[in-house]
């Protein structure tokens, strides 16, 4: 987990989560949700500026495996 502030736009924060696999991401977002989770998400969305809400993007990390 990470939270970053954009130095060019101090009102912009980027929150990141890293999981090992796409399957783990799907499990976290589609199988683990509880009523408490939904309440926390609604409270967090109430803190956003504008009517859009947070923008969600999915990024993949790639690496080059060195061969001996």
PDB file of N, CA and C in Angstrom:
ATOM      1  N   UNK A   1       0.842  -1.155   0.000  1.00  0.00           N
ATOM      2  CA  UNK A   1       0.000   0.000   0.000  1.00  0.00           C
ATOM      3  C   UNK A   1       0.889   1.221   0.000  1.00  0.00           C
ATOM      4  N   UNK A   2       0.452   2.263  -0.713  1.00  0.00           N
ATOM      5  CA  UNK A   2       1.194   3.514  -0.714  1.00  0.00           C
ATOM      6  C   UNK A   2       0.256   4.686  -0.951  1.00  0.00           C
ATOM      7  N   UNK A   3       0.632   5.834  -0.451  1.00  0.00           N
ATOM      8  CA  UNK A   3      -0.120   7.071  -0.660  1.00  0.00           C
ATOM      9  C   UNK A   3       0.869   8.130  -1.107  1.00  0.00           C
ATOM     10  N   UNK A   4       0.609   8.718  -2.265  1.00  0.00           N
ATOM     11  CA  UNK A   4       1.516   9.692  -2.844  1.00  0.00           C
ATOM     12  C   UNK A   4       0.780  11.003  -3.084  1.00  0.00           C
ATOM     13  N   UNK A   5       1.483  12.122  -2.864  1.00  0.00           N
ATOM     14  CA  UNK A   5       0.929  13.439  -3.152  1.00  0.00           C
ATOM     15  C   UNK A   5       1.632  13.967  -4.397  1.00  0.00           C
ATOM     16  N   UNK A   6       0.854  14.494  -5.331  1.00  0.00           N
ATOM     17  CA  UNK A   6       1.393  15.054  -6.560  1.00  0.00           C
ATOM     18  C   UNK A   6       1.994  16.419  -6.242  1.00  0.00           C
ATOM     19  N   UNK A   7       3.303  16.595  -6.446  1.00  0.00           N
ATOM     20  CA  UNK A   7       3.959  17.863  -6.127  1.00  0.00           C
ATOM     21  C   UNK A   7       3.489  19.004  -7.032  1.00  0.00           C
ATOM     22  N   UNK A   8       3.069  18.677  -8.256  1.00  0.00           N
ATOM     23  CA  UNK A   8       2.576  19.710  -9.172  1.00  0.00           C
ATOM     24  C   UNK A   8       1.141  20.116  -8.845  1.00  0.00           C
ATOM     25  N   UNK A   9       0.403  19.248  -8.167  1.00  0.00           N
ATOM     26  CA  UNK A   9      -0.985  19.514  -7.784  1.00  0.00           C
ATOM     27  C   UNK A   9      -1.176  18.997  -6.361  1.00  0.00           C
ATOM     28  N   UNK A  10      -0.896  19.837  -5.354  1.00  0.00           N
ATOM     29  CA  UNK A  10      -0.912  19.384  -3.961  1.00  0.00           C
ATOM     30  C   UNK A  10      -2.262  18.852  -3.467  1.00  0.00           C
ATOM     31  N   UNK A  11      -3.330  19.094  -4.205  1.00  0.00           N
ATOM     32  CA  UNK A  11      -4.637  18.560  -3.812  1.00  0.00           C
ATOM     33  C   UNK A  11      -4.869  17.149  -4.342  1.00  0.00           C
ATOM     34  N   UNK A  12      -3.936  16.666  -5.169  1.00  0.00           N
ATOM     35  CA  UNK A  12      -4.088  15.343  -5.776  1.00  0.00           C
ATOM     36  C   UNK A  12      -3.258  14.324  -5.014  1.00  0.00           C
ATOM     37  N   UNK A  13      -3.925  13.286  -4.551  1.00  0.00           N
ATOM     38  CA  UNK A  13      -3.269  12.171  -3.882  1.00  0.00           C
ATOM     39  C   UNK A  13      -3.536  10.902  -4.685  1.00  0.00           C
ATOM     40  N   UNK A  14      -2.542  10.043  -4.729  1.00  0.00           N
ATOM     41  CA  UNK A  14      -2.680   8.765  -5.427  1.00  0.00           C
ATOM     42  C   UNK A  14      -2.432   7.666  -4.408  1.00  0.00           C
ATOM     43  N   UNK A  15      -3.414   6.784  -4.267  1.00  0.00           N
ATOM     44  CA  UNK A  15      -3.299   5.655  -3.364  1.00  0.00           C
ATOM     45  C   UNK A  15      -3.052   4.414  -4.212  1.00  0.00           C
ATOM     46  N   UNK A  16      -2.079   3.605  -3.810  1.00  0.00           N
ATOM     47  CA  UNK A  16      -1.747   2.411  -4.577  1.00  0.00           C
ATOM     48  C   UNK A  16      -1.804   1.166  -3.701  1.00  0.00           C
ATOM     49  N   UNK A  17      -2.168   0.065  -4.332  1.00  0.00           N
ATOM     50  CA  UNK A  17      -2.175  -1.245  -3.685  1.00  0.00           C
ATOM     51  C   UNK A  17      -1.467  -2.201  -4.631  1.00  0.00           C
ATOM     52  N   UNK A  18      -0.631  -3.040  -4.100  1.00  0.00           N
ATOM     53  CA  UNK A  18       0.082  -4.011  -4.919  1.00  0.00           C
ATOM     54  C   UNK A  18      -0.287  -5.411  -4.459  1.00  0.00           C
ATOM     55  N   UNK A  19      -0.696  -6.231  -5.412  1.00  0.00           N
ATOM     56  CA  UNK A  19      -0.990  -7.637  -5.122  1.00  0.00           C
ATOM     57  C   UNK A  19      -0.172  -8.492  -6.088  1.00  0.00           C
ATOM     58  N   UNK A  20       0.065  -9.722  -5.704  1.00  0.00           N
ATOM     59  CA  UNK A  20       0.956 -10.596  -6.482  1.00  0.00           C
ATOM     60  C   UNK A  20       0.356 -11.037  -7.814  1.00  0.00           C
ATOM     61  N   UNK A  21      -0.961 -11.250  -7.857  1.00  0.00           N
ATOM     62  CA  UNK A  21      -1.574 -11.770  -9.079  1.00  0.00           C
ATOM     63  C   UNK A  21      -2.909 -11.081  -9.345  1.00  0.00           C
ATOM     64  N   UNK A  22      -3.352 -11.193 -10.585  1.00  0.00           N
ATOM     65  CA  UNK A  22      -4.662 -10.649 -10.960  1.00  0.00           C
ATOM     66  C   UNK A  22      -5.772 -11.407 -10.221  1.00  0.00           C
ATOM     67  N   UNK A  23      -5.575 -12.695 -10.016  1.00  0.00           N
ATOM     68  CA  UNK A  23      -6.559 -13.492  -9.287  1.00  0.00           C
ATOM     69  C   UNK A  23      -6.725 -12.971  -7.863  1.00  0.00           C
ATOM     70  N   UNK A  24      -5.625 -12.583  -7.221  1.00  0.00           N
ATOM     71  CA  UNK A  24      -5.706 -12.027  -5.869  1.00  0.00           C
ATOM     72  C   UNK A  24      -6.482 -10.712  -5.869  1.00  0.00           C
ATOM     73  N   UNK A  25      -6.233  -9.881  -6.879  1.00  0.00           N
ATOM     74  CA  UNK A  25      -6.988  -8.629  -7.000  1.00  0.00           C
ATOM     75  C   UNK A  25      -8.485  -8.918  -7.115  1.00  0.00           C
ATOM     76  N   UNK A  26      -8.846  -9.843  -7.999  1.00  0.00           N
ATOM     77  CA  UNK A  26     -10.260 -10.164  -8.187  1.00  0.00           C
ATOM     78  C   UNK A  26     -10.874 -10.710  -6.905  1.00  0.00           C
ATOM     79  N   UNK A  27     -10.136 -11.535  -6.199  1.00  0.00           N
ATOM     80  CA  UNK A  27     -10.637 -12.093  -4.946  1.00  0.00           C
ATOM     81  C   UNK A  27     -10.875 -10.990  -3.924  1.00  0.00           C
ATOM     82  N   UNK A  28      -9.966 -10.042  -3.838  1.00  0.00           N
ATOM     83  CA  UNK A  28     -10.109  -8.948  -2.873  1.00  0.00           C
ATOM     84  C   UNK A  28     -11.299  -8.055  -3.198  1.00  0.00           C
ATOM     85  N   UNK A  29     -11.547  -7.823  -4.478  1.00  0.00           N
ATOM     86  CA  UNK A  29     -12.572  -6.853  -4.857  1.00  0.00           C
ATOM     87  C   UNK A  29     -13.931  -7.462  -5.149  1.00  0.00           C
ATOM     88  N   UNK A  30     -13.983  -8.760  -5.311  1.00  0.00           N
ATOM     89  CA  UNK A  30     -15.268  -9.357  -5.666  1.00  0.00           C
ATOM     90  C   UNK A  30     -15.746 -10.418  -4.682  1.00  0.00           C
ATOM     91  N   UNK A  31     -14.871 -10.835  -3.779  1.00  0.00           N
ATOM     92  CA  UNK A  31     -15.283 -11.890  -2.855  1.00  0.00           C
ATOM     93  C   UNK A  31     -15.230 -11.471  -1.400  1.00  0.00           C
ATOM     94  N   UNK A  32     -14.459 -10.448  -1.071  1.00  0.00           N
ATOM     95  CA  UNK A  32     -14.233 -10.102   0.323  1.00  0.00           C
ATOM     96  C   UNK A  32     -15.099  -8.956   0.831  1.00  0.00           C
ATOM     97  N   UNK A  33     -15.878  -8.335   0.008  1.00  0.00           N
ATOM     98  CA  UNK A  33     -16.635  -7.159   0.417  1.00  0.00           C
ATOM     99  C   UNK A  33     -17.629  -7.441   1.537  1.00  0.00           C
ATOM    100  N   UNK A  34     -17.654  -6.549   2.524  1.00  0.00           N
ATOM    101  CA  UNK A  34     -18.610  -6.666   3.625  1.00  0.00           C
ATOM    102  C   UNK A  34     -19.403  -5.375   3.718  1.00  0.00           C
ATOM    103  N   UNK A  35     -20.442  -5.372   4.523  1.00  0.00           N
ATOM    104  CA  UNK A  35     -21.226  -4.153   4.738  1.00  0.00           C
ATOM    105  C   UNK A  35     -20.335  -3.060   5.328  1.00  0.00           C
ATOM    106  N   UNK A  36     -19.414  -3.447   6.209  1.00  0.00           N
ATOM    107  CA  UNK A  36     -18.487  -2.479   6.786  1.00  0.00           C
ATOM    108  C   UNK A  36     -17.573  -1.869   5.745  1.00  0.00           C
ATOM    109  N   UNK A  37     -17.113  -2.700   4.782  1.00  0.00           N
ATOM    110  CA  UNK A  37     -16.274  -2.192   3.699  1.00  0.00           C
ATOM    111  C   UNK A  37     -17.026  -1.145   2.891  1.00  0.00           C
ATOM    112  N   UNK A  38     -18.273  -1.436   2.574  1.00  0.00           N
ATOM    113  CA  UNK A  38     -19.088  -0.514   1.785  1.00  0.00           C
ATOM    114  C   UNK A  38     -19.273   0.806   2.533  1.00  0.00           C
ATOM    115  N   UNK A  39     -19.502   0.738   3.820  1.00  0.00           N
ATOM    116  CA  UNK A  39     -19.662   1.956   4.625  1.00  0.00           C
ATOM    117  C   UNK A  39     -18.384   2.802   4.585  1.00  0.00           C
ATOM    118  N   UNK A  40     -17.230   2.157   4.712  1.00  0.00           N
ATOM    119  CA  UNK A  40     -15.961   2.894   4.662  1.00  0.00           C
ATOM    120  C   UNK A  40     -15.746   3.528   3.289  1.00  0.00           C
ATOM    121  N   UNK A  41     -16.075   2.809   2.228  1.00  0.00           N
ATOM    122  CA  UNK A  41     -15.932   3.360   0.881  1.00  0.00           C
ATOM    123  C   UNK A  41     -16.836   4.570   0.686  1.00  0.00           C
ATOM    124  N   UNK A  42     -18.057   4.498   1.169  1.00  0.00           N
ATOM    125  CA  UNK A  42     -18.982   5.623   1.031  1.00  0.00           C
ATOM    126  C   UNK A  42     -18.476   6.837   1.804  1.00  0.00           C
ATOM    127  N   UNK A  43     -17.931   6.623   2.988  1.00  0.00           N
ATOM    128  CA  UNK A  43     -17.386   7.726   3.776  1.00  0.00           C
ATOM    129  C   UNK A  43     -16.176   8.347   3.079  1.00  0.00           C
ATOM    130  N   UNK A  44     -15.329   7.510   2.486  1.00  0.00           N
ATOM    131  CA  UNK A  44     -14.159   8.026   1.773  1.00  0.00           C
ATOM    132  C   UNK A  44     -14.582   8.813   0.539  1.00  0.00           C
ATOM    133  N   UNK A  45     -15.575   8.321  -0.199  1.00  0.00           N
ATOM    134  CA  UNK A  45     -16.052   9.036  -1.393  1.00  0.00           C
ATOM    135  C   UNK A  45     -16.647  10.396  -1.031  1.00  0.00           C
ATOM    136  N   UNK A  46     -17.228  10.503   0.158  1.00  0.00           N
ATOM    137  CA  UNK A  46     -17.797  11.781   0.602  1.00  0.00           C
ATOM    138  C   UNK A  46     -16.709  12.839   0.788  1.00  0.00           C
ATOM    139  N   UNK A  47     -15.470  12.421   0.949  1.00  0.00           N
ATOM    140  CA  UNK A  47     -14.365  13.358   1.136  1.00  0.00           C
ATOM    141  C   UNK A  47     -13.760  13.838  -0.172  1.00  0.00           C
ATOM    142  N   UNK A  48     -14.157  13.252  -1.304  1.00  0.00           N
ATOM    143  CA  UNK A  48     -13.592  13.654  -2.582  1.00  0.00           C
ATOM    144  C   UNK A  48     -14.201  14.971  -3.038  1.00  0.00           C
ATOM    145  N   UNK A  49     -13.445  15.687  -3.848  1.00  0.00           N
ATOM    146  CA  UNK A  49     -13.902  16.967  -4.391  1.00  0.00           C
ATOM    147  C   UNK A  49     -14.508  16.723  -5.763  1.00  0.00           C
ATOM    148  N   UNK A  50     -15.646  17.348  -6.036  1.00  0.00           N
ATOM    149  CA  UNK A  50     -16.301  17.195  -7.329  1.00  0.00           C
ATOM    150  C   UNK A  50     -17.279  16.035  -7.315  1.00  0.00           C
ATOM    151  N   UNK A  51     -18.027  15.924  -8.391  1.00  0.00           N
ATOM    152  CA  UNK A  51     -19.061  14.891  -8.469  1.00  0.00           C
ATOM    153  C   UNK A  51     -18.544  13.598  -9.089  1.00  0.00           C
ATOM    154  N   UNK A  52     -17.363  13.643  -9.697  1.00  0.00           N
ATOM    155  CA  UNK A  52     -16.807  12.496 -10.392  1.00  0.00           C
ATOM    156  C   UNK A  52     -16.464  11.331  -9.475  1.00  0.00           C
ATOM    157  N   UNK A  53     -15.949  11.628  -8.320  1.00  0.00           N
ATOM    158  CA  UNK A  53     -15.444  10.577  -7.449  1.00  0.00           C
ATOM    159  C   UNK A  53     -14.038  10.206  -7.850  1.00  0.00           C
ATOM    160  N   UNK A  54     -13.452   9.240  -7.181  1.00  0.00           N
ATOM    161  CA  UNK A  54     -12.070   8.862  -7.492  1.00  0.00           C
ATOM    162  C   UNK A  54     -11.976   8.157  -8.842  1.00  0.00           C
ATOM    163  N   UNK A  55     -10.844   8.337  -9.493  1.00  0.00           N
ATOM    164  CA  UNK A  55     -10.593   7.653 -10.762  1.00  0.00           C
ATOM    165  C   UNK A  55      -9.778   6.408 -10.452  1.00  0.00           C
ATOM    166  N   UNK A  56     -10.220   5.286 -10.936  1.00  0.00           N
ATOM    167  CA  UNK A  56      -9.540   4.010 -10.690  1.00  0.00           C
ATOM    168  C   UNK A  56      -8.836   3.591 -11.969  1.00  0.00           C
ATOM    169  N   UNK A  57      -7.564   3.233 -11.833  1.00  0.00           N
ATOM    170  CA  UNK A  57      -6.806   2.716 -12.968  1.00  0.00           C
ATOM    171  C   UNK A  57      -6.114   1.444 -12.522  1.00  0.00           C
ATOM    172  N   UNK A  58      -5.920   0.529 -13.435  1.00  0.00           N
ATOM    173  CA  UNK A  58      -5.242  -0.733 -13.144  1.00  0.00           C
ATOM    174  C   UNK A  58      -3.934  -0.746 -13.919  1.00  0.00           C
ATOM    175  N   UNK A  59      -2.826  -0.836 -13.203  1.00  0.00           N
ATOM    176  CA  UNK A  59      -1.506  -0.827 -13.811  1.00  0.00           C
ATOM    177  C   UNK A  59      -0.823  -2.166 -13.541  1.00  0.00           C
ATOM    178  N   UNK A  60      -0.068  -2.625 -14.506  1.00  0.00           N
ATOM    179  CA  UNK A  60       0.672  -3.876 -14.354  1.00  0.00           C
ATOM    180  C   UNK A  60       2.153  -3.572 -14.240  1.00  0.00           C
ATOM    181  N   UNK A  61       2.816  -4.256 -13.340  1.00  0.00           N
ATOM    182  CA  UNK A  61       4.253  -4.101 -13.171  1.00  0.00           C
ATOM    183  C   UNK A  61       4.937  -5.221 -13.940  1.00  0.00           C
ATOM    184  N   UNK A  62       5.875  -4.857 -14.755  1.00  0.00           N
ATOM    185  CA  UNK A  62       6.612  -5.865 -15.509  1.00  0.00           C
ATOM    186  C   UNK A  62       8.077  -5.854 -15.114  1.00  0.00           C
ATOM    187  N   UNK A  63       8.725  -6.950 -15.306  1.00  0.00           N
ATOM    188  CA  UNK A  63      10.152  -7.032 -15.017  1.00  0.00           C
ATOM    189  C   UNK A  63      10.792  -7.970 -16.029  1.00  0.00           C
ATOM    190  N   UNK A  64      12.083  -7.816 -16.172  1.00  0.00           N
ATOM    191  CA  UNK A  64      12.837  -8.680 -17.067  1.00  0.00           C
ATOM    192  C   UNK A  64      13.572  -9.704 -16.229  1.00  0.00           C
ATOM    193  N   UNK A  65      13.325 -10.949 -16.504  1.00  0.00           N
ATOM    194  CA  UNK A  65      13.989 -12.028 -15.777  1.00  0.00           C
ATOM    195  C   UNK A  65      15.335 -12.296 -16.441  1.00  0.00           C
ATOM    196  N   UNK A  66      16.381 -12.214 -15.658  1.00  0.00           N
ATOM    197  CA  UNK A  66      17.720 -12.476 -16.194  1.00  0.00           C
ATOM    198  C   UNK A  66      17.943 -13.982 -16.280  1.00  0.00           C
ATOM    199  N   UNK A  67      18.524 -14.409 -17.373  1.00  0.00           N
ATOM    200  CA  UNK A  67      18.852 -15.824 -17.521  1.00  0.00           C
ATOM    201  C   UNK A  67      20.332 -16.002 -17.285  1.00  0.00           C
ATOM    202  N   UNK A  68      20.712 -17.111 -16.679  1.00  0.00           N
ATOM    203  CA  UNK A  68      22.158 -17.331 -16.393  1.00  0.00           C
ATOM    204  C   UNK A  68      22.984 -17.503 -17.625  1.00  0.00           C
TER     205      UNK A  68
END
